[in-house]
């Protein structure tokens, strides 16, 4: 791989960053394979070469020609599936950042999980050059995840922007995360350009959506831009409005250098790649910079624009957004929200961000303890690129050594798990998510007995209602969204945000086997649902433990009070009475298998509990 | 097929065993030097040779099982290796059984067959002359004493019954009758081709021919059966039966008609707890009628135990002849020194072809290592009420006694304390309650056995030890 990365010729001729990125994740052989394939790809590459030639020009373009007033930093925010990434594809094509081909489908979604699920998980940055009324503008686009779990990514991205494109599906109208994302932008006091997408759809009703936007967000309907990102209809208008309506960043190249680290990635060969927004001054290759957070000093090895692939430049100026590699070996060194300044020229640190607060915790354990080292390195590597995941070592007597991971939400957890499996070929046992907190529900009809308190209800139009509830999160985390979806035949959408901790009547519940506590099954439950939860756990456990030679009491207890009980009756007979004609082979095999299984049992007192039993009780139920 | 799991000679086994050992020492001495030579000249140690090294007499004799693979119809519960014959090929089958018996006897180099068992399938479909010919073949090759137990499974049909006298003339001296049930309705569900009346007649006839050497097979846990009706039925049977009873729990086997019926909800079998109750009550009833339980499913009075099956449980050699038959013996004739688990080809036509081509239809041979052998000795031995006594164990494990293997395990200690298991100066055995839970006890014992064997490498595994043992004339 290093061959490829180091070859300047190769980098110039091809859309090298794409291949570089890909190649970095695999081996040398893959790289040489790609090189051999290169000529055959020529027809495709032609377009690439054209755009690269402009890139090459621009590589030499002095970024100092883009003072702050020629810069626009903006995000695309939307409810999931409303077409953010498709619009991003068009914008990239129109500005020549990528070749215009049929194949451009969510170019910025690079992860396998993103492509499979058709969602954006990780915010991506792309710098676009755009000519408007004879002037060259540098537009920095940040494509953000739509799902609520990743709103942390959104809010981080917003901090580097002055405006947003709020995409709304012309058919579906305002959805839960449209609202959530709007408020994020609104609270950040950003300029909001509503874009009604998918007007080409048969059932598109842009008029209705405009009136929704007016009613809910108080944005005049004439400010809405109607487009079809898929067909490219009116997308040019979007770019024009970005330049016209979004204010340039307030930044001066005369100030001392000051930059915000708003994202970071980890590259195995080059270390941390920090995404930075230059708030003041300028920075050049070779500069010594200091992290306000750690006070550590680094030398800038490489910096440049993301177009969306890395595009090295000599300098970055105030108002610009780009990447920087400065010999940081640990992703923790590039603390998101950190302020960077030139050595010896300290500045007042930017407010930064609150660290991402995990909302859902789940245990992750290797299927087999021998997989532990492999899984550990997979988790380590994955968390390098997803610093919002908190990792705590944990061990369960039943499942062995593992981790307790904190996620921003359920989808986040699923995505993480999927990435572990897909990108690192790791197989894990995920225990049921836990943690009590609350949620706000919006939209659609649903009656719930989940300790929710209704806060308000707003009719968005005659077809859609928005309801807000305060929920304890643990009522929501496992299956609420799926239930909601199925009850509303898919029409309801759901979003939640942390409403802070509230006093709740929570208690510790122990699970006992013949009076001995099974520590890995101890849980925190709400007093009101303790009985149900205890009963359910006892039932699942009792179903999973095979009968033994004595009776087993499976109990749920709060303190010394037993609140639920299941009994596993003793075997009174367990002997198969036959051995036809000396055929004992089968019998021996069966017994040997049982003997092998016995070694893997967990003993709680004299009760043998198969590992499966814990998994059955702890594992999230499959949907 | 009428499974026969029954019995053995006497509850006090030490005597016949001691006699057997004394007898075989003579033979052992005779045979030792050539085999010792073969071993030494072979040069390398193939596997564990403790069996032969320590106890040459064990390879001197064997019991012999003959499988008759044909049935007239399929019983709804049976998944055993049986076939409905398309044509009368008795002659070919008879010839092949004889041929294979000859080959395997030669291969095993045993000098004596201690018992013969004709099982199936339905061996009472075989002509008495066929049975006679097989027995003759055996006794031509090796010693088959007149007193040796020769059992034949009989289907209690008029046809089966009519041949019994001729079977006796052919050399059969014990009958195992597949009564299964005295309820005609149940016999229909089970797919049997006899009635309870015919069963009673067959028992009577068998008792006339071989008094004190008749066993009945009876099955519990049948569809719709309750513990109460079962107990009544068993008592009724005990009034008319001879001195041996084999008790089976109906086991639903995949692929049987009954399994399908239960899966489809068209039939139900008693729940586990009811099964347990039936077993417990049967044990009690049999005990009250003077039957001593000597194995998990076998009961005898007047010492009428099955010698043949007891030899399985004692871990002695057996030769399996016929399609799908299993054997456990050292094929000394092929130069082997370790016991093998051998399985014959299942399908009769295929098996016959193989026998005609190469004299036997052995499909699979697996050499048993020291651990595997001890595992079988343990698993089979623990089925007996007397369990595995120290002398019995020592035959197979001279270096590592029962106390050494099981005495230190905390889990075994718990089982001892809970009264399910007994380890004393007689040996290791189940208590009355423990026997019903044998399949739950065995995994714990097997875990311990493996740990002990693996932690102590076999001391006479080296060439020196072998040579010394095998060349010792005693």
Short mmCIF file of C-alpha atoms in Angstrom, two decimals, chain A residues 547-549 569-592 594-596 598-599 603 605-606 608, chain B residues 1 3 5 80 248-249 253 272-273 276 279-280 296-297 312 318 326 328 375-376 379-380 383 411 415 420 436-437 439-444 447 450:
data_model
loop_
_atom_site.label_atom_id
_atom_site.label_comp_id
_atom_site.label_asym_id
_atom_site.label_seq_id
_atom_site.Cartn_x
_atom_site.Cartn_y
_atom_site.Cartn_z
CA UNK A 547 -33.32 -29.79 34.52
CA UNK A 548 -30.88 -31.14 37.00
CA UNK A 549 -30.84 -33.76 39.65
CA UNK A 569 -38.14 -29.36 38.68
CA UNK A 570 -35.60 -32.01 39.44
CA UNK A 571 -35.04 -34.81 37.05
CA UNK A 572 -36.31 -37.90 38.60
CA UNK A 573 -35.23 -40.04 35.76
CA UNK A 574 -32.64 -39.47 33.17
CA UNK A 575 -31.53 -42.71 31.78
CA UNK A 576 -32.33 -44.13 28.44
CA UNK A 577 -32.89 -47.76 28.79
CA UNK A 578 -31.38 -49.28 25.77
CA UNK A 579 -28.22 -50.40 24.12
CA UNK A 580 -29.29 -52.50 21.20
CA UNK A 581 -26.92 -55.19 20.15
CA UNK A 582 -23.90 -53.51 21.65
CA UNK A 583 -24.35 -50.30 19.69
CA UNK A 584 -22.93 -47.99 22.30
CA UNK A 585 -21.16 -45.63 19.96
CA UNK A 586 -24.04 -43.22 19.71
CA UNK A 587 -24.61 -43.30 23.42
CA UNK A 588 -20.93 -42.65 24.10
CA UNK A 589 -20.91 -39.74 21.73
CA UNK A 590 -23.90 -38.18 23.41
CA UNK A 591 -22.40 -38.59 26.85
CA UNK A 592 -19.07 -37.23 25.72
CA UNK A 594 -22.56 -33.67 27.58
CA UNK A 595 -19.28 -34.08 29.42
CA UNK A 596 -17.67 -31.49 27.17
CA UNK A 598 -20.30 -29.62 31.42
CA UNK A 599 -16.82 -28.13 31.38
CA UNK A 603 -21.64 -23.06 38.53
CA UNK A 605 -23.65 -23.05 43.95
CA UNK A 606 -24.33 -26.54 42.68
CA UNK A 608 -24.96 -25.76 36.42
CA UNK B 1 -37.20 -55.48 16.36
CA UNK B 3 -34.63 -54.86 21.70
CA UNK B 5 -30.94 -55.51 26.77
CA UNK B 80 -33.42 -49.81 14.21
CA UNK B 248 -38.03 -50.16 28.02
CA UNK B 249 -39.13 -46.64 27.95
CA UNK B 253 -36.87 -41.64 17.44
CA UNK B 272 -41.11 -36.68 31.59
CA UNK B 273 -42.47 -36.63 35.09
CA UNK B 276 -40.22 -41.05 35.81
CA UNK B 279 -40.14 -46.22 35.91
CA UNK B 280 -40.18 -45.84 39.68
CA UNK B 296 -30.96 -50.01 34.36
CA UNK B 297 -33.61 -51.87 32.42
CA UNK B 312 -21.37 -55.91 27.28
CA UNK B 318 -17.93 -58.91 21.58
CA UNK B 326 -21.39 -53.59 16.29
CA UNK B 328 -15.63 -54.45 20.27
CA UNK B 375 -14.91 -44.48 29.24
CA UNK B 376 -16.82 -47.39 27.78
CA UNK B 379 -20.43 -46.00 31.06
CA UNK B 380 -21.43 -49.59 30.55
CA UNK B 383 -25.57 -49.35 34.16
CA UNK B 411 -18.27 -32.84 42.18
CA UNK B 415 -22.76 -36.80 44.31
CA UNK B 420 -26.78 -40.77 44.35
CA UNK B 436 -32.54 -43.52 37.53
CA UNK B 437 -30.36 -40.45 37.04
CA UNK B 439 -27.30 -40.14 32.40
CA UNK B 440 -26.89 -37.08 34.57
CA UNK B 441 -24.19 -38.69 36.67
CA UNK B 442 -22.11 -40.02 33.84
CA UNK B 443 -21.02 -36.68 32.34
CA UNK B 444 -19.57 -35.69 35.70
CA UNK B 447 -15.12 -35.27 32.97
CA UNK B 450 -10.62 -37.60 31.35
#
